[in-house]
Amino acid sequence: MHASVRLLRRLSSSSSVRSLRRLPFHPSPLPPPHPLPLPILRTRAPLPRLAGRRLSTISCASTPSLRLGECGALGTPAIPEVEKSEGEEVVDSVAARHDTDAFAAVELALDSVVKVFTVSSGPNYFLPWQNKSQRESMGSGFVISGRRIVTNAHVVADHTFVLVRKHGSPTKYKAEVQAVGHECDLALLTVESEEFWEGMNSLDLGDIPFLQEAVAVVGYPQGGDNISVTKGVVSRVEPTQYAHGATQLMAIQIDAAINPGNSGGPAIMGDKVAGVAFQNLSGAENIGYIIPVPIINRFISGVEESGKYSGFCSLGISCQATENIQIRECFGMRPEMTGVLVSRINPLSDAYKVLKKDDILLEFDGVPIANDGTVPFRNRERITFDHLVSMKKPEETSVIKVLRDGKEHELTVTLRPLQPLVPVHQFDKVPSYYIFAGFVFIPLSQPYLHEFGEDWYNTSPRRLCERALRELPKKAGQQLVILSQVLMDDINVGYERLAELQVKKVNGVEVENLKHLCSIVEGCTEENLRFDLDDERVIVLKFQNAKLATSRILKRHRIPSAMSNDLFDEQASNEADAEGRGLPGALHRLWRPLFG
């Protein structure tokens, strides 16, 4: 893992290396990309965001100027007409028909594609009680049935205000975000204004295009304010890492010029949508990616059924290819057998109950899995079996065939979305924090590590980084709680160097998550409060003195609250329950000066 990551970083410094990037929406800067860790095959588990380059915009090609005579200007010599053969006339007829189809697609899109204006403000994970300064950005979107607008999740991530403008109109209309799926980089917007919907047409979703089929990408890329159309053909269809959500889902590679600002615009084939433009490959010539219709349908159907984004399912296992004949013989695979070796299983997955390490996964829902982890797809194409898993709805069951100790078994497993121990992203969420005696406690997340800079994999605390990328949760609700920093005061002098360490225990009790740590501290009845950290480091405080010091530290740093709202609501609920049973409410007595 280390070697692969460092290789990716070294390559990233070379101008010849191509890095995957989502389309930035002009003109704001973007967070770093997330290269795919190699070589383990994963079944829809969220992929870690590894270090890499900051996503740069692609410069737009300049428009060639017209020379005298090219447009039939005065003085242009007449060009004699040449008689065409029957074959040439047929070719011209086909070309004309394609041009007519493209023209019809553009006409269809003009009353469907909108420009999206977003004002966003992301959280500051070093100072979790405040946000970063707001920024403005732009993207594209298109109307579908039900008066909804489809766009990319990264266009509206951490939004505070969203506006949309239709083609040919000077008016911007307020939009609301109905649902966001950051893993699949899709979002649904709604507009209440009846005036906006006048003259708007909805686009229908088509199917996955075949190789070399032509598509037209419509949107509002940088370089101008009006709508833009670029044409290209489908080059490849395969699972690809989604730069925004750091997950791996099916994507379509096309050679159309997709530029910053195209994000969320439709790729049209015929009179239907073939996908949504969302990212491209930097350093490459016209290599862009669109989200295919099956992913879009899966996202929309989940929102329609549950009223919110339901996520994409994961089997919860990591697999190793069995292309080496010796490993196949070692695990008892007959010559006609193919499959992959199960190497790790997420304890929170249903597969943890039915699968074992060193099982050979032979089939998924009756589809044979090759030794490299792929399954048949369309006409002589292959795709990783992760795609079959991701297309399942939450709580659906699948039948898997495994080889265990030389015997074949058919097992039933329930599929559901799974969350990693350390969150890969936390868009549209306020970070959790808890401050006591100047010690700032937070749950570890990859966005926190990203605050260490573009080269965060090498500049962030090594031990925290390794745990974020490798460790699996042992039980539901588990978090890695860390002491992120120390706000200096007389009460904590000498402890200032103990920052950026995981908190293992409080008063001898193993910490499960930040809420648990908060409840242990608030409920302390002993004279001393002890924190056990990484590297066997220890913090000991006089509880009553530390409780008094907290108020003056918060006032000095102008911090409005000692804890984030999610913790305060939880503690207030617990206190209400306790007072209902005749027990003292410690929380309000402790923090009453802070909340007036």
XYZ file of C-alpha atoms in Angstrom, residues 189-525:
337
model
C -32.724 20.338 -7.406
C -36.233 21.765 -7.305
C -37.481 25.260 -8.229
C -40.733 26.632 -6.799
C -41.178 29.495 -9.272
C -43.880 28.766 -11.849
C -42.324 31.332 -14.156
C -39.147 29.268 -14.374
C -40.998 26.209 -15.694
C -42.703 28.059 -18.516
C -41.344 26.680 -21.793
C -39.059 24.129 -20.086
C -38.925 20.565 -21.433
C -37.786 17.464 -19.600
C -35.194 15.077 -20.995
C -35.666 11.298 -20.985
C -32.961 8.933 -19.795
C -31.710 6.425 -22.369
C -29.344 3.476 -21.990
C -25.631 2.754 -21.899
C -24.186 3.651 -25.308
C -22.002 1.191 -27.172
C -18.423 1.878 -28.148
C -17.955 4.459 -30.898
C -21.508 5.775 -30.579
C -21.657 9.570 -30.854
C -22.775 11.789 -27.980
C -23.181 15.558 -27.616
C -22.252 17.170 -24.279
C -24.285 20.275 -23.471
C -23.464 22.694 -20.680
C -21.914 25.973 -19.612
C -18.117 25.463 -19.562
C -15.641 28.213 -18.798
C -14.690 30.583 -21.568
C -18.104 32.177 -21.989
C -21.525 32.703 -20.472
C -23.736 31.055 -23.086
C -24.567 27.406 -23.625
C -21.940 25.208 -25.309
C -22.141 21.928 -27.237
C -19.251 19.530 -27.876
C -19.430 16.262 -29.805
C -17.524 13.040 -29.259
C -17.729 9.268 -29.265
C -17.782 6.642 -26.519
C -14.292 5.220 -25.971
C -14.713 2.942 -22.957
C -17.255 1.709 -20.403
C -15.901 0.412 -17.088
C -15.864 1.069 -13.325
C -13.889 4.226 -12.619
C -12.969 6.082 -9.475
C -15.318 8.999 -8.858
C -13.038 11.832 -7.790
C -15.655 13.627 -5.663
C -16.934 10.701 -3.616
C -13.742 8.590 -3.695
C -15.793 5.539 -4.695
C -15.658 3.239 -7.705
C -18.722 3.011 -9.941
C -19.411 2.508 -13.617
C -18.474 5.452 -15.850
C -18.351 6.130 -19.593
C -15.214 7.560 -21.144
C -15.742 9.862 -24.124
C -13.439 11.948 -26.296
C -15.600 15.075 -26.269
C -14.004 18.241 -24.924
C -15.395 18.451 -21.379
C -14.211 21.531 -19.534
C -14.726 23.126 -16.113
C -18.321 24.289 -15.884
C -19.665 21.331 -17.880
C -20.252 19.544 -14.558
C -23.840 18.332 -14.354
C -24.624 18.877 -18.036
C -26.200 16.041 -20.066
C -24.481 13.915 -22.686
C -27.184 13.410 -25.322
C -27.392 10.513 -27.756
C -30.257 10.778 -30.235
C -33.097 12.325 -28.273
C -32.218 10.868 -24.875
C -29.660 11.376 -22.114
C -26.755 8.917 -22.142
C -25.084 10.313 -19.033
C -24.024 13.298 -16.917
C -20.646 14.999 -17.450
C -18.663 15.042 -14.203
C -14.872 14.664 -14.492
C -11.928 14.384 -16.857
C -8.325 13.256 -16.983
C -5.757 16.005 -16.581
C -2.781 15.969 -18.898
C -4.724 13.986 -21.506
C -6.231 15.068 -24.793
C -10.038 15.121 -24.646
C -10.579 12.306 -22.153
C -13.743 13.014 -20.216
C -16.147 10.907 -18.186
C -19.921 10.837 -17.864
C -22.080 9.123 -15.244
C -24.114 6.409 -17.041
C -27.874 6.053 -16.890
C -27.951 2.938 -14.592
C -26.184 4.945 -11.871
C -28.528 7.903 -12.419
C -31.614 5.642 -12.280
C -30.328 3.930 -9.144
C -29.844 7.317 -7.458
C -33.252 8.699 -8.520
C -35.197 5.544 -7.641
C -33.632 5.495 -4.182
C -34.722 9.091 -3.597
C -38.245 8.383 -4.856
C -38.664 5.312 -2.645
C -37.232 6.643 0.609
C -37.427 10.410 0.144
C -33.667 10.767 0.518
C -30.423 9.423 -0.883
C -30.146 5.759 0.102
C -26.557 5.002 -0.908
C -24.969 2.247 -2.960
C -24.622 -1.249 -1.567
C -21.396 -2.982 -0.656
C -20.597 -6.614 -0.051
C -18.089 -5.452 2.564
C -15.129 -7.571 1.476
C -11.694 -7.045 -0.030
C -10.594 -9.605 -2.598
C -7.380 -10.722 -4.203
C -7.041 -11.957 -7.775
C -6.176 -15.650 -8.263
C -4.419 -15.425 -11.612
C -1.407 -17.317 -10.285
C -1.811 -21.081 -10.796
C -0.055 -21.897 -7.507
C -2.511 -19.944 -5.366
C -5.408 -21.645 -7.157
C -3.939 -25.077 -6.470
C -3.257 -24.163 -2.838
C -6.937 -23.357 -2.220
C -8.228 -26.427 -4.033
C -9.555 -24.794 -7.200
C -10.084 -27.228 -10.043
C -8.843 -26.220 -13.528
C -12.340 -25.236 -14.683
C -12.988 -23.077 -11.589
C -12.500 -19.317 -11.508
C -12.935 -16.831 -8.688
C -11.250 -14.419 -6.294
C -9.799 -14.880 -2.802
C -11.560 -13.186 0.139
C -8.868 -11.390 2.141
C -10.770 -9.047 4.504
C -14.390 -8.782 5.673
C -16.035 -5.745 7.233
C -17.414 -6.769 10.672
C -20.494 -4.581 10.106
C -21.468 -6.331 6.856
C -23.834 -9.276 6.556
C -21.047 -11.093 4.705
C -19.141 -11.225 8.011
C -21.720 -13.753 9.226
C -21.528 -16.081 6.226
C -18.076 -15.655 4.653
C -14.653 -16.494 6.021
C -11.186 -15.293 5.206
C -9.579 -17.456 2.469
C -12.937 -18.344 0.912
C -12.870 -18.393 -2.892
C -15.759 -16.352 -4.282
C -16.866 -18.240 -7.429
C -20.204 -16.700 -8.456
C -22.420 -13.722 -7.623
C -26.125 -14.247 -8.343
C -25.267 -17.055 -10.745
C -22.700 -15.005 -12.708
C -19.242 -16.656 -12.771
C -16.411 -14.438 -11.517
C -13.127 -14.618 -13.407
C -9.754 -14.943 -11.701
C -9.188 -11.212 -12.172
C -12.538 -10.309 -10.541
C -14.436 -9.478 -13.728
C -17.746 -10.724 -15.104
C -19.175 -10.674 -18.682
C -20.686 -7.371 -19.823
C -22.446 -6.794 -23.154
C -20.690 -7.731 -26.390
C -17.327 -9.290 -25.501
C -16.744 -6.675 -22.804
C -15.958 -7.373 -19.163
C -16.534 -5.415 -15.975
C -15.614 -5.964 -12.310
C -18.268 -7.775 -10.312
C -18.466 -4.718 -8.039
C -20.906 -3.309 -10.588
C -23.371 -6.148 -9.950
C -23.195 -5.394 -6.223
C -23.636 -1.636 -6.632
C -26.813 -2.061 -8.711
C -28.572 -3.837 -5.839
C -31.005 -1.915 -3.640
C -30.401 -1.694 0.129
C -31.545 -4.776 2.039
C -31.787 -6.887 -1.119
C -30.322 -10.389 -0.930
C -27.940 -12.139 -3.281
C -26.786 -15.705 -3.672
C -23.039 -16.221 -3.713
C -21.156 -19.429 -4.427
C -17.902 -19.974 -2.542
C -15.240 -22.644 -2.356
C -14.271 -23.409 1.240
C -11.893 -26.202 2.226
C -12.337 -27.798 -1.193
C -16.148 -27.826 -1.017
C -18.621 -25.578 -2.820
C -21.294 -23.729 -0.810
C -24.196 -21.512 -1.858
C -24.787 -18.746 0.659
C -27.326 -15.927 0.904
C -26.107 -12.477 1.899
C -27.996 -9.209 2.489
C -26.516 -6.128 0.869
C -26.541 -2.616 2.316
C -24.446 0.565 2.190
C -21.515 0.460 4.601
C -19.665 3.333 6.224
C -15.908 3.203 6.879
C -14.466 3.684 10.358
C -12.922 6.991 9.281
C -15.267 8.994 6.972
C -13.843 9.644 3.516
C -15.905 12.811 3.063
C -18.299 14.891 5.160
C -19.935 17.314 2.747
C -22.971 19.287 3.925
C -22.251 18.381 7.549
C -21.037 20.416 10.513
C -18.006 18.773 12.173
C -18.417 17.386 15.670
C -16.160 18.686 18.443
C -15.916 18.808 22.227
C -13.750 21.209 24.237
C -12.803 20.615 27.857
C -10.070 22.556 29.703
C -8.749 23.772 26.346
C -8.383 20.269 24.887
C -10.207 20.022 21.544
C -11.519 16.513 20.863
C -12.869 15.514 17.421
C -13.624 12.260 15.560
C -10.928 11.480 13.000
C -11.954 12.003 9.365
C -10.102 12.256 6.087
C -11.271 15.872 5.552
C -9.411 16.707 8.786
C -6.248 15.165 7.329
C -6.786 17.139 4.102
C -6.371 20.341 6.127
C -2.649 19.537 6.320
C -2.323 20.530 2.664
C -2.275 19.159 -0.835
C 0.414 16.641 0.111
C -1.552 15.551 3.176
C -0.531 11.900 2.967
C 3.041 12.885 3.817
C 2.416 15.976 5.934
C -0.404 14.736 8.194
C 0.363 12.711 11.360
C 1.611 9.347 10.068
C -0.168 7.142 12.581
C -3.536 8.853 12.117
C -3.168 8.683 8.342
C -2.466 4.946 8.382
C -5.451 4.260 10.612
C -7.707 6.364 8.412
C -6.763 4.340 5.333
C -6.576 0.840 6.800
C -8.650 0.198 9.918
C -12.136 -1.321 9.792
C -14.871 -0.648 12.358
C -15.451 -3.289 15.001
C -18.987 -2.223 15.898
C -21.651 0.237 14.806
C -21.153 3.852 15.837
C -17.438 3.478 16.468
C -15.181 6.488 15.918
C -11.485 7.183 16.354
C -11.496 10.145 18.749
C -8.399 12.338 18.649
C -7.057 15.289 20.610
C -6.602 17.696 17.696
C -5.104 20.705 19.532
C -4.671 22.397 22.896
C -5.994 25.932 23.520
C -3.407 27.225 25.977
C -4.292 28.100 29.565
C -2.762 27.738 33.008
C -4.750 24.523 33.481
C -3.054 22.703 30.581
C 0.496 24.053 30.655
C 2.923 21.230 29.832
C 0.344 19.300 27.804
C 0.553 21.450 24.653
C 2.740 18.921 22.799
C 0.189 16.129 23.241
C -1.925 17.159 20.238
C -2.843 15.020 17.209
C -3.064 11.817 19.244
C -5.865 9.279 19.558
C -7.732 9.135 22.875
C -7.862 5.517 24.010
C -9.460 5.718 27.489
C -11.057 8.207 29.888
C -10.861 7.270 33.568
C -10.089 3.699 32.518
C -13.100 3.364 30.213
C -12.334 2.624 26.544
C -13.680 5.402 24.298
C -16.196 4.277 21.650
C -16.927 7.624 19.986
C -16.980 11.350 20.697
C -20.424 11.253 22.325
C -19.196 8.520 24.632
C -16.119 10.559 25.593
C -18.320 13.582 26.256
C -20.679 11.605 28.505
C -17.767 10.145 30.508
C -16.278 13.589 31.116
C -19.602 15.210 31.973
C -20.466 12.404 34.345
C -17.142 12.401 36.185
C -17.581 12.082 39.968
